[in-house]
């Protein structure tokens, strides 16, 4: 089981960026996949997750600005980020776990067994 995050880069405040998480070794729609970020000196923060059935959940900090989506054919889970702010600067990670219940938990990092390597997003003011 592997996840690989990509798409990070430098963007100006107010701009947009799309991150992609390539999943291999399992079908993405059997697992919960989430996006997280960690800024320097801060705890890892859960941002969003998508359940096997396609239900989506968002942290208040990104609700209305970020959109998670899944391509079951390509086995990817993307995070479209818009209206970016300097405080969104962080290393972004995707992660997954096999759920035992419906829904998903974007904030509970302990649930996630599989993690990608992270991709850096820098938002300039």
Tab-separated table of N, CA, C and O in Angstrom:
chain	number	residue	atom	x	y	z
A	1	UNK	N	0.855	-1.181	0.000
A	1	UNK	CA	0.000	0.000	0.000
A	1	UNK	C	0.890	1.231	0.000
A	1	UNK	O	1.744	1.384	0.876
A	2	UNK	N	0.667	2.083	-0.993
A	2	UNK	CA	1.466	3.311	-1.082
A	2	UNK	C	0.587	4.485	-1.453
A	2	UNK	O	-0.378	4.343	-2.210
A	3	UNK	N	0.934	5.635	-0.908
A	3	UNK	CA	0.304	6.885	-1.287
A	3	UNK	C	1.406	7.875	-1.639
A	3	UNK	O	2.429	7.930	-0.946
A	4	UNK	N	1.188	8.629	-2.667
A	4	UNK	CA	2.183	9.611	-3.090
A	4	UNK	C	1.487	10.926	-3.382
A	4	UNK	O	0.671	11.011	-4.296
A	5	UNK	N	1.828	11.935	-2.597
A	5	UNK	CA	1.246	13.259	-2.761
A	5	UNK	C	2.100	14.092	-3.706
A	5	UNK	O	3.331	13.998	-3.690
A	6	UNK	N	1.449	14.893	-4.505
A	6	UNK	CA	2.155	15.776	-5.433
A	6	UNK	C	1.326	17.026	-5.665
A	6	UNK	O	0.158	17.089	-5.272
A	7	UNK	N	1.939	18.010	-6.314
A	7	UNK	CA	1.214	19.205	-6.699
A	7	UNK	C	1.523	20.433	-5.880
A	7	UNK	O	0.991	21.512	-6.151
A	8	UNK	N	2.362	20.293	-4.865
A	8	UNK	CA	2.715	21.451	-4.060
A	8	UNK	C	3.553	22.450	-4.835
A	8	UNK	O	4.044	22.157	-5.930
A	9	UNK	N	3.699	23.630	-4.274
A	9	UNK	CA	4.494	24.652	-4.923
A	9	UNK	C	4.296	25.989	-4.257
A	9	UNK	O	3.745	26.077	-3.152
A	10	UNK	N	4.749	27.016	-4.946
A	10	UNK	CA	4.645	28.387	-4.452
A	10	UNK	C	3.491	29.085	-5.151
A	10	UNK	O	3.389	29.045	-6.386
A	11	UNK	N	2.636	29.720	-4.367
A	11	UNK	CA	1.481	30.420	-4.929
A	11	UNK	C	1.265	31.705	-4.145
A	11	UNK	O	1.585	31.767	-2.952
A	12	UNK	N	0.733	32.706	-4.795
A	12	UNK	CA	0.433	33.960	-4.106
A	12	UNK	C	-0.867	33.844	-3.322
A	12	UNK	O	-1.751	33.047	-3.675
A	13	UNK	N	-0.979	34.645	-2.294
A	13	UNK	CA	-2.206	34.682	-1.508
A	13	UNK	C	-3.388	34.982	-2.426
A	13	UNK	O	-3.297	35.822	-3.320
A	14	UNK	N	-4.474	34.263	-2.199
A	14	UNK	CA	-5.658	34.402	-3.045
A	14	UNK	C	-5.674	33.436	-4.208
A	14	UNK	O	-6.703	33.286	-4.878
A	15	UNK	N	-4.565	32.781	-4.448
A	15	UNK	CA	-4.459	31.866	-5.571
A	15	UNK	C	-4.981	30.480	-5.252
A	15	UNK	O	-5.515	30.225	-4.169
A	16	UNK	N	-4.817	29.586	-6.231
A	16	UNK	CA	-5.315	28.223	-6.116
A	16	UNK	C	-4.204	27.223	-6.424
A	16	UNK	O	-3.237	27.544	-7.123
A	17	UNK	N	-4.389	26.026	-5.891
A	17	UNK	CA	-3.454	24.940	-6.129
A	17	UNK	C	-4.214	23.635	-5.995
A	17	UNK	O	-5.140	23.530	-5.174
A	18	UNK	N	-3.822	22.656	-6.783
A	18	UNK	CA	-4.478	21.352	-6.711
A	18	UNK	C	-3.447	20.301	-6.343
A	18	UNK	O	-2.463	20.104	-7.063
A	19	UNK	N	-3.689	19.632	-5.237
A	19	UNK	CA	-2.838	18.537	-4.805
A	19	UNK	C	-3.459	17.222	-5.234
A	19	UNK	O	-4.682	17.086	-5.288
A	20	UNK	N	-2.602	16.265	-5.529
A	20	UNK	CA	-3.089	14.948	-5.932
A	20	UNK	C	-2.407	13.871	-5.102
A	20	UNK	O	-1.218	13.966	-4.799
A	21	UNK	N	-3.161	12.858	-4.731
A	21	UNK	CA	-2.637	11.726	-3.981
A	21	UNK	C	-2.860	10.474	-4.819
A	21	UNK	O	-4.003	10.056	-5.030
A	22	UNK	N	-1.776	9.916	-5.314
A	22	UNK	CA	-1.855	8.686	-6.097
A	22	UNK	C	-1.815	7.500	-5.154
A	22	UNK	O	-0.891	7.370	-4.342
A	23	UNK	N	-2.814	6.648	-5.268
A	23	UNK	CA	-2.960	5.501	-4.377
A	23	UNK	C	-2.635	4.223	-5.139
A	23	UNK	O	-3.126	4.016	-6.246
A	24	UNK	N	-1.827	3.380	-4.554
A	24	UNK	CA	-1.534	2.091	-5.172
A	24	UNK	C	-1.565	1.001	-4.117
A	24	UNK	O	-1.287	1.245	-2.946
A	25	UNK	N	-1.938	-0.186	-4.523
A	25	UNK	CA	-1.997	-1.318	-3.607
A	25	UNK	C	-3.377	-1.569	-3.037
A	25	UNK	O	-3.597	-2.590	-2.394
A	26	UNK	N	-4.296	-0.645	-3.240
A	26	UNK	CA	-5.673	-0.857	-2.817
A	26	UNK	C	-6.583	0.061	-3.626
A	26	UNK	O	-6.143	1.059	-4.167
A	27	UNK	N	-7.843	-0.301	-3.668
A	27	UNK	CA	-8.817	0.532	-4.359
A	27	UNK	C	-9.211	1.686	-3.456
A	27	UNK	O	-9.638	1.472	-2.320
A	28	UNK	N	-9.056	2.884	-3.971
A	28	UNK	CA	-9.284	4.070	-3.144
A	28	UNK	C	-10.697	4.134	-2.594
A	28	UNK	O	-10.920	4.673	-1.511
A	29	UNK	N	-11.658	3.560	-3.292
A	29	UNK	CA	-13.036	3.662	-2.812
A	29	UNK	C	-13.366	2.610	-1.742
A	29	UNK	O	-14.489	2.573	-1.247
A	30	UNK	N	-12.397	1.775	-1.368
A	30	UNK	CA	-12.577	0.863	-0.240
A	30	UNK	C	-12.054	1.472	1.057
A	30	UNK	O	-12.310	0.951	2.139
A	31	UNK	N	-11.307	2.531	0.943
A	31	UNK	CA	-10.644	3.124	2.084
A	31	UNK	C	-11.137	4.541	2.318
A	31	UNK	O	-11.680	5.182	1.422
A	32	UNK	N	-10.915	5.006	3.501
A	32	UNK	CA	-11.016	6.436	3.785
A	32	UNK	C	-9.684	7.072	3.431
A	32	UNK	O	-8.623	6.560	3.807
A	33	UNK	N	-9.732	8.165	2.713
A	33	UNK	CA	-8.517	8.920	2.405
A	33	UNK	C	-8.674	10.332	2.938
A	33	UNK	O	-9.729	10.950	2.779
A	34	UNK	N	-7.641	10.812	3.585
A	34	UNK	CA	-7.685	12.152	4.158
A	34	UNK	C	-6.484	12.984	3.756
A	34	UNK	O	-5.462	12.454	3.315
A	35	UNK	N	-6.648	14.285	3.921
A	35	UNK	CA	-5.550	15.228	3.703
A	35	UNK	C	-5.236	15.931	5.015
A	35	UNK	O	-6.153	16.333	5.752
A	36	UNK	N	-3.954	16.099	5.258
A	36	UNK	CA	-3.463	16.720	6.464
A	36	UNK	C	-2.393	17.746	6.095
A	36	UNK	O	-1.885	17.734	4.973
A	37	UNK	N	-2.051	18.576	7.049
A	37	UNK	CA	-0.927	19.480	6.826
A	37	UNK	C	-0.194	19.702	8.148
A	37	UNK	O	-0.765	19.537	9.220
A	38	UNK	N	1.058	20.059	8.009
A	38	UNK	CA	1.850	20.384	9.190
A	38	UNK	C	2.743	21.567	8.862
A	38	UNK	O	3.605	21.487	7.984
A	39	UNK	N	2.513	22.651	9.586
A	39	UNK	CA	3.336	23.845	9.458
A	39	UNK	C	4.491	23.759	10.442
A	39	UNK	O	4.400	23.055	11.453
A	40	UNK	N	5.574	24.463	10.180
A	40	UNK	CA	6.730	24.415	11.081
A	40	UNK	C	6.338	24.779	12.505
A	40	UNK	O	5.670	25.795	12.743
A	41	UNK	N	6.727	23.928	13.446
A	41	UNK	CA	6.462	24.197	14.842
A	41	UNK	C	5.037	23.938	15.290
A	41	UNK	O	4.682	24.249	16.436
A	42	UNK	N	4.221	23.381	14.398
A	42	UNK	CA	2.816	23.137	14.757
A	42	UNK	C	2.498	21.650	14.650
A	42	UNK	O	3.194	20.885	14.001
A	43	UNK	N	1.385	21.274	15.282
A	43	UNK	CA	0.904	19.905	15.211
A	43	UNK	C	0.327	19.629	13.820
A	43	UNK	O	-0.111	20.536	13.126
A	44	UNK	N	0.331	18.357	13.474
A	44	UNK	CA	-0.301	17.963	12.225
A	44	UNK	C	-1.804	18.203	12.343
A	44	UNK	O	-2.426	17.856	13.360
A	45	UNK	N	-2.378	18.781	11.309
A	45	UNK	CA	-3.787	19.180	11.315
A	45	UNK	C	-4.553	18.419	10.244
A	45	UNK	O	-4.148	18.392	9.069
A	46	UNK	N	-5.647	17.803	10.630
A	46	UNK	CA	-6.518	17.145	9.663
A	46	UNK	C	-7.369	18.172	8.948
A	46	UNK	O	-7.942	19.060	9.584
A	47	UNK	N	-7.458	18.050	7.635
A	47	UNK	CA	-8.177	19.044	6.830
A	47	UNK	C	-9.476	18.518	6.238
A	47	UNK	O	-10.491	19.211	6.235
A	48	UNK	N	-9.418	17.308	5.720
A	48	UNK	CA	-10.571	16.789	4.984
A	48	UNK	C	-10.411	15.296	4.802
A	48	UNK	O	-9.301	14.765	4.840
A	49	UNK	N	-11.535	14.622	4.631
A	49	UNK	CA	-11.479	13.199	4.301
A	49	UNK	C	-12.663	12.861	3.407
A	49	UNK	O	-13.667	13.578	3.370
A	50	UNK	N	-12.512	11.750	2.707
A	50	UNK	CA	-13.583	11.233	1.862
A	50	UNK	C	-13.753	9.762	2.186
A	50	UNK	O	-12.774	8.996	2.221
A	51	UNK	N	-14.984	9.368	2.439
A	51	UNK	CA	-15.254	7.980	2.813
A	51	UNK	C	-15.329	7.101	1.570
A	51	UNK	O	-15.350	7.589	0.446
A	52	UNK	N	-15.415	5.801	1.792
A	52	UNK	CA	-15.551	4.878	0.670
A	52	UNK	C	-16.779	5.156	-0.175
A	52	UNK	O	-16.758	5.009	-1.405
A	53	UNK	N	-17.855	5.601	0.472
A	53	UNK	CA	-19.094	5.892	-0.244
A	53	UNK	C	-19.077	7.263	-0.894
A	53	UNK	O	-19.998	7.606	-1.625
A	54	UNK	N	-18.036	8.051	-0.596
A	54	UNK	CA	-17.918	9.363	-1.220
A	54	UNK	C	-18.349	10.527	-0.351
A	54	UNK	O	-18.373	11.673	-0.817
A	55	UNK	N	-18.703	10.272	0.899
A	55	UNK	CA	-19.050	11.386	1.784
A	55	UNK	C	-17.786	12.174	2.105
A	55	UNK	O	-16.725	11.612	2.324
A	56	UNK	N	-17.961	13.490	2.194
A	56	UNK	CA	-16.813	14.384	2.376
A	56	UNK	C	-16.984	15.193	3.651
A	56	UNK	O	-18.082	15.634	3.971
A	57	UNK	N	-15.882	15.382	4.334
A	57	UNK	CA	-15.878	16.130	5.574
A	57	UNK	C	-14.716	17.115	5.546
A	57	UNK	O	-13.663	16.819	4.973
A	58	UNK	N	-14.929	18.272	6.184
A	58	UNK	CA	-13.916	19.321	6.144
A	58	UNK	C	-13.733	19.946	7.518
A	58	UNK	O	-14.689	20.123	8.275
A	59	UNK	N	-12.502	20.325	7.802
A	59	UNK	CA	-12.232	21.126	8.983
A	59	UNK	C	-12.752	22.537	8.739
A	59	UNK	O	-12.798	23.019	7.604
A	60	UNK	N	-13.136	23.208	9.815
A	60	UNK	CA	-13.660	24.569	9.686
A	60	UNK	C	-12.648	25.507	9.036
A	60	UNK	O	-13.027	26.445	8.335
A	61	UNK	N	-11.369	25.248	9.258
A	61	UNK	CA	-10.331	26.135	8.743
A	61	UNK	C	-10.264	26.142	7.211
A	61	UNK	O	-9.714	27.081	6.630
A	62	UNK	N	-10.798	25.117	6.574
A	62	UNK	CA	-10.705	25.042	5.108
A	62	UNK	C	-12.065	24.912	4.430
A	62	UNK	O	-12.142	24.924	3.193
A	63	UNK	N	-13.114	24.792	5.209
A	63	UNK	CA	-14.461	24.623	4.639
A	63	UNK	C	-14.793	25.809	3.747
A	63	UNK	O	-14.613	26.959	4.119
A	64	UNK	N	-15.273	25.515	2.554
A	64	UNK	CA	-15.614	26.568	1.611
A	64	UNK	C	-14.458	26.993	0.724
A	64	UNK	O	-14.660	27.673	-0.286
A	65	UNK	N	-13.239	26.613	1.081
A	65	UNK	CA	-12.067	26.969	0.268
A	65	UNK	C	-11.418	25.745	-0.368
A	65	UNK	O	-10.856	25.831	-1.456
A	66	UNK	N	-11.460	24.619	0.319
A	66	UNK	CA	-10.832	23.386	-0.163
A	66	UNK	C	-11.919	22.383	-0.536
A	66	UNK	O	-12.963	22.311	0.122
A	67	UNK	N	-11.647	21.599	-1.576
A	67	UNK	CA	-12.581	20.569	-2.013
A	67	UNK	C	-11.820	19.274	-2.256
A	67	UNK	O	-10.843	19.253	-2.999
A	68	UNK	N	-12.282	18.213	-1.609
A	68	UNK	CA	-11.676	16.902	-1.806
A	68	UNK	C	-12.478	16.139	-2.849
A	68	UNK	O	-13.709	16.272	-2.923
A	69	UNK	N	-11.789	15.377	-3.667
A	69	UNK	CA	-12.476	14.589	-4.685
A	69	UNK	C	-11.690	13.314	-4.941
A	69	UNK	O	-10.500	13.223	-4.634
A	70	UNK	N	-12.371	12.350	-5.515
A	70	UNK	CA	-11.725	11.062	-5.778
A	70	UNK	C	-12.032	10.608	-7.196
A	70	UNK	O	-13.159	10.730	-7.667
A	71	UNK	N	-11.018	10.086	-7.842
A	71	UNK	CA	-11.158	9.473	-9.163
A	71	UNK	C	-10.969	7.970	-8.985
A	71	UNK	O	-9.848	7.511	-8.802
A	72	UNK	N	-12.063	7.230	-9.027
A	72	UNK	CA	-11.986	5.789	-8.777
A	72	UNK	C	-11.278	5.040	-9.909
A	72	UNK	O	-10.732	3.961	-9.685
A	73	UNK	N	-11.310	5.589	-11.087
A	73	UNK	CA	-10.631	4.939	-12.209
A	73	UNK	C	-9.127	5.151	-12.093
A	73	UNK	O	-8.337	4.206	-12.194
A	74	UNK	N	-8.739	6.398	-11.875
A	74	UNK	CA	-7.322	6.713	-11.750
A	74	UNK	C	-6.737	6.401	-10.389
A	74	UNK	O	-5.526	6.419	-10.197
A	75	UNK	N	-7.635	6.086	-9.425
A	75	UNK	CA	-7.193	5.783	-8.053
A	75	UNK	C	-6.396	6.940	-7.449
A	75	UNK	O	-5.307	6.749	-6.895
A	76	UNK	N	-6.971	8.117	-7.588
A	76	UNK	CA	-6.348	9.295	-6.994
A	76	UNK	C	-7.373	10.035	-6.133
A	76	UNK	O	-8.585	9.934	-6.367
A	77	UNK	N	-6.863	10.739	-5.155
A	77	UNK	CA	-7.693	11.600	-4.311
A	77	UNK	C	-7.056	12.987	-4.342
A	77	UNK	O	-5.895	13.134	-3.939
A	78	UNK	N	-7.791	13.959	-4.818
A	78	UNK	CA	-7.255	15.303	-5.000
A	78	UNK	C	-7.793	16.259	-3.936
A	78	UNK	O	-8.869	16.041	-3.371
A	79	UNK	N	-7.042	17.316	-3.724
A	79	UNK	CA	-7.473	18.402	-2.855
A	79	UNK	C	-7.317	19.697	-3.633
A	79	UNK	O	-6.196	20.140	-3.886
A	80	UNK	N	-8.435	20.256	-4.047
A	80	UNK	CA	-8.431	21.546	-4.734
A	80	UNK	C	-8.471	22.641	-3.691
A	80	UNK	O	-9.403	22.684	-2.875
A	81	UNK	N	-7.460	23.514	-3.719
A	81	UNK	CA	-7.360	24.564	-2.718
A	81	UNK	C	-7.494	25.919	-3.400
A	81	UNK	O	-6.812	26.184	-4.405
A	82	UNK	N	-8.360	26.746	-2.889
A	82	UNK	CA	-8.552	28.077	-3.451
A	82	UNK	C	-8.544	29.110	-2.333
A	82	UNK	O	-8.585	28.762	-1.149
A	83	UNK	N	-8.493	30.368	-2.725
A	83	UNK	CA	-8.441	31.477	-1.758
A	83	UNK	C	-7.358	31.225	-0.713
A	83	UNK	O	-7.585	31.383	0.488
A	84	UNK	N	-6.202	30.822	-1.184
A	84	UNK	CA	-5.132	30.439	-0.274
A	84	UNK	C	-4.606	31.632	0.507
A	84	UNK	O	-4.572	32.769	0.005
A	85	UNK	N	-4.210	31.359	1.738
A	85	UNK	CA	-3.708	32.384	2.652
A	85	UNK	C	-2.285	32.003	3.076
A	85	UNK	O	-1.920	30.827	3.051
A	86	UNK	N	-1.517	32.982	3.496
A	86	UNK	CA	-0.166	32.649	3.965
A	86	UNK	C	-0.166	31.607	5.078
A	86	UNK	O	0.753	30.786	5.159
A	87	UNK	N	-1.196	31.602	5.910
A	87	UNK	CA	-1.260	30.615	6.988
A	87	UNK	C	-1.567	29.210	6.495
A	87	UNK	O	-1.543	28.262	7.284
A	88	UNK	N	-1.837	29.040	5.210
A	88	UNK	CA	-1.998	27.701	4.641
A	88	UNK	C	-0.642	27.077	4.294
A	88	UNK	O	-0.589	25.908	3.892
A	89	UNK	N	0.416	27.834	4.445
A	89	UNK	CA	1.753	27.311	4.166
A	89	UNK	C	2.075	26.156	5.097
A	89	UNK	O	1.974	26.278	6.319
A	90	UNK	N	2.422	25.023	4.513
A	90	UNK	CA	2.682	23.814	5.299
A	90	UNK	C	3.117	22.695	4.357
A	90	UNK	O	3.025	22.833	3.130
A	91	UNK	N	3.556	21.606	4.940
A	91	UNK	CA	3.715	20.363	4.197
A	91	UNK	C	2.387	19.623	4.256
A	91	UNK	O	1.832	19.436	5.347
A	92	UNK	N	1.877	19.231	3.104
A	92	UNK	CA	0.578	18.573	3.009
A	92	UNK	C	0.782	17.076	2.755
A	92	UNK	O	1.607	16.680	1.930
A	93	UNK	N	0.007	16.289	3.488
A	93	UNK	CA	0.102	14.845	3.413
A	93	UNK	C	-1.252	14.238	3.086
A	93	UNK	O	-2.289	14.744	3.525
A	94	UNK	N	-1.232	13.137	2.355
A	94	UNK	CA	-2.435	12.326	2.237
A	94	UNK	C	-2.205	11.025	3.011
A	94	UNK	O	-1.060	10.590	3.191
A	95	UNK	N	-3.289	10.461	3.481
A	95	UNK	CA	-3.213	9.255	4.287
A	95	UNK	C	-4.500	8.460	4.125
A	95	UNK	O	-5.510	9.002	3.658
A	96	UNK	N	-4.459	7.200	4.515
A	96	UNK	CA	-5.636	6.350	4.321
A	96	UNK	C	-5.760	5.330	5.444
A	96	UNK	O	-4.777	4.979	6.108
A	97	UNK	N	-6.983	4.874	5.647
A	97	UNK	CA	-7.228	3.748	6.547
A	97	UNK	C	-8.433	2.972	6.062
A	97	UNK	O	-9.280	3.499	5.341
A	98	UNK	N	-8.474	1.691	6.473
A	98	UNK	CA	-9.597	0.834	6.129
A	98	UNK	C	-10.664	1.011	7.198
A	98	UNK	O	-10.422	0.706	8.367
A	99	UNK	N	-11.817	1.514	6.851
A	99	UNK	CA	-12.809	1.842	7.875
A	99	UNK	C	-13.619	0.629	8.331
A	99	UNK	O	-13.833	-0.321	7.580
A	100	UNK	N	-14.079	0.689	9.578
A	100	UNK	CA	-14.987	-0.329	10.106
A	100	UNK	C	-16.405	0.205	10.233
A	100	UNK	O	-17.339	-0.565	10.468
A	101	UNK	N	-16.553	1.521	10.065
A	101	UNK	CA	-17.860	2.166	10.172
A	101	UNK	C	-18.013	3.141	9.010
A	101	UNK	O	-17.027	3.583	8.431
A	102	UNK	N	-19.251	3.495	8.696
A	102	UNK	CA	-19.455	4.498	7.645
A	102	UNK	C	-18.859	5.848	8.037
A	102	UNK	O	-18.602	6.122	9.210
A	103	UNK	N	-18.660	6.670	7.034
A	103	UNK	CA	-18.130	7.999	7.304
A	103	UNK	C	-16.626	7.994	7.398
A	103	UNK	O	-15.960	7.020	7.061
A	104	UNK	N	-16.066	9.116	7.842
A	104	UNK	CA	-14.623	9.191	8.025
A	104	UNK	C	-14.297	10.248	9.064
A	104	UNK	O	-15.147	11.051	9.444
A	105	UNK	N	-13.057	10.218	9.531
A	105	UNK	CA	-12.595	11.099	10.592
A	105	UNK	C	-11.376	11.849	10.094
A	105	UNK	O	-10.287	11.272	10.001
A	106	UNK	N	-11.552	13.130	9.793
A	106	UNK	CA	-10.411	13.854	9.245
A	106	UNK	C	-9.452	14.299	10.326
A	106	UNK	O	-8.297	14.582	10.049
A	107	UNK	N	-9.897	14.380	11.550
A	107	UNK	CA	-9.058	14.935	12.604
A	107	UNK	C	-8.262	13.871	13.365
A	107	UNK	O	-7.264	14.193	14.011
A	108	UNK	N	-8.675	12.628	13.286
A	108	UNK	CA	-8.074	11.578	14.101
A	108	UNK	C	-6.920	10.926	13.348
A	108	UNK	O	-7.096	9.914	12.661
A	109	UNK	N	-5.728	11.480	13.483
A	109	UNK	CA	-4.578	10.981	12.730
A	109	UNK	C	-4.233	9.547	13.111
A	109	UNK	O	-3.675	8.812	12.287
A	110	UNK	N	-4.558	9.120	14.319
A	110	UNK	CA	-4.216	7.762	14.757
A	110	UNK	C	-4.935	6.694	13.954
A	110	UNK	O	-4.503	5.544	13.909
A	111	UNK	N	-6.053	7.053	13.327
A	111	UNK	CA	-6.805	6.077	12.544
A	111	UNK	C	-6.109	5.736	11.229
A	111	UNK	O	-6.368	4.684	10.649
A	112	UNK	N	-5.265	6.640	10.778
A	112	UNK	CA	-4.685	6.494	9.443
A	112	UNK	C	-3.428	5.631	9.506
A	112	UNK	O	-2.439	5.980	10.147
A	113	UNK	N	-3.461	4.521	8.786
A	113	UNK	CA	-2.350	3.571	8.805
A	113	UNK	C	-1.302	3.845	7.731
A	113	UNK	O	-0.150	3.455	7.883
A	114	UNK	N	-1.746	4.438	6.656
A	114	UNK	CA	-0.882	4.594	5.492
A	114	UNK	C	-0.736	6.077	5.160
A	114	UNK	O	-1.734	6.798	5.064
A	115	UNK	N	0.501	6.507	4.993
A	115	UNK	CA	0.800	7.920	4.782
A	115	UNK	C	1.679	8.119	3.561
A	115	UNK	O	2.600	7.320	3.311
A	116	UNK	N	1.405	9.182	2.835
A	116	UNK	CA	2.285	9.598	1.765
A	116	UNK	C	3.432	10.423	2.317
A	116	UNK	O	3.496	10.715	3.517
A	117	UNK	N	4.318	10.859	1.433
A	117	UNK	CA	5.555	11.502	1.872
A	117	UNK	C	5.434	13.007	2.093
A	117	UNK	O	6.332	13.592	2.648
A	118	UNK	N	4.366	13.621	1.671
A	118	UNK	CA	4.188	15.049	1.867
A	118	UNK	C	4.633	15.880	0.687
A	118	UNK	O	5.578	15.516	-0.034
A	119	UNK	N	3.948	16.997	0.492
A	119	UNK	CA	4.309	17.936	-0.567
A	119	UNK	C	4.176	19.344	0.010
A	119	UNK	O	3.218	19.651	0.721
A	120	UNK	N	5.155	20.194	-0.264
A	120	UNK	CA	5.224	21.502	0.356
A	120	UNK	C	4.399	22.521	-0.416
A	120	UNK	O	4.537	22.666	-1.637
A	121	UNK	N	3.557	23.233	0.326
A	121	UNK	CA	2.784	24.347	-0.227
A	121	UNK	C	3.237	25.624	0.474
A	121	UNK	O	3.217	25.692	1.709
A	122	UNK	N	3.639	26.594	-0.308
A	122	UNK	CA	4.055	27.883	0.232
A	122	UNK	C	3.188	28.966	-0.373
A	122	UNK	O	3.101	29.090	-1.599
A	123	UNK	N	2.528	29.732	0.502
A	123	UNK	CA	1.655	30.806	0.048
A	123	UNK	C	2.309	32.130	0.441
A	123	UNK	O	2.505	32.406	1.631
A	124	UNK	N	2.636	32.928	-0.544
A	124	UNK	CA	3.294	34.216	-0.282
A	124	UNK	C	2.257	35.326	-0.155
A	124	UNK	O	1.219	35.291	-0.804
A	125	UNK	N	2.591	36.293	0.687
A	125	UNK	CA	1.642	37.401	0.916
A	125	UNK	C	1.866	38.544	-0.063
A	125	UNK	O	2.815	38.575	-0.801
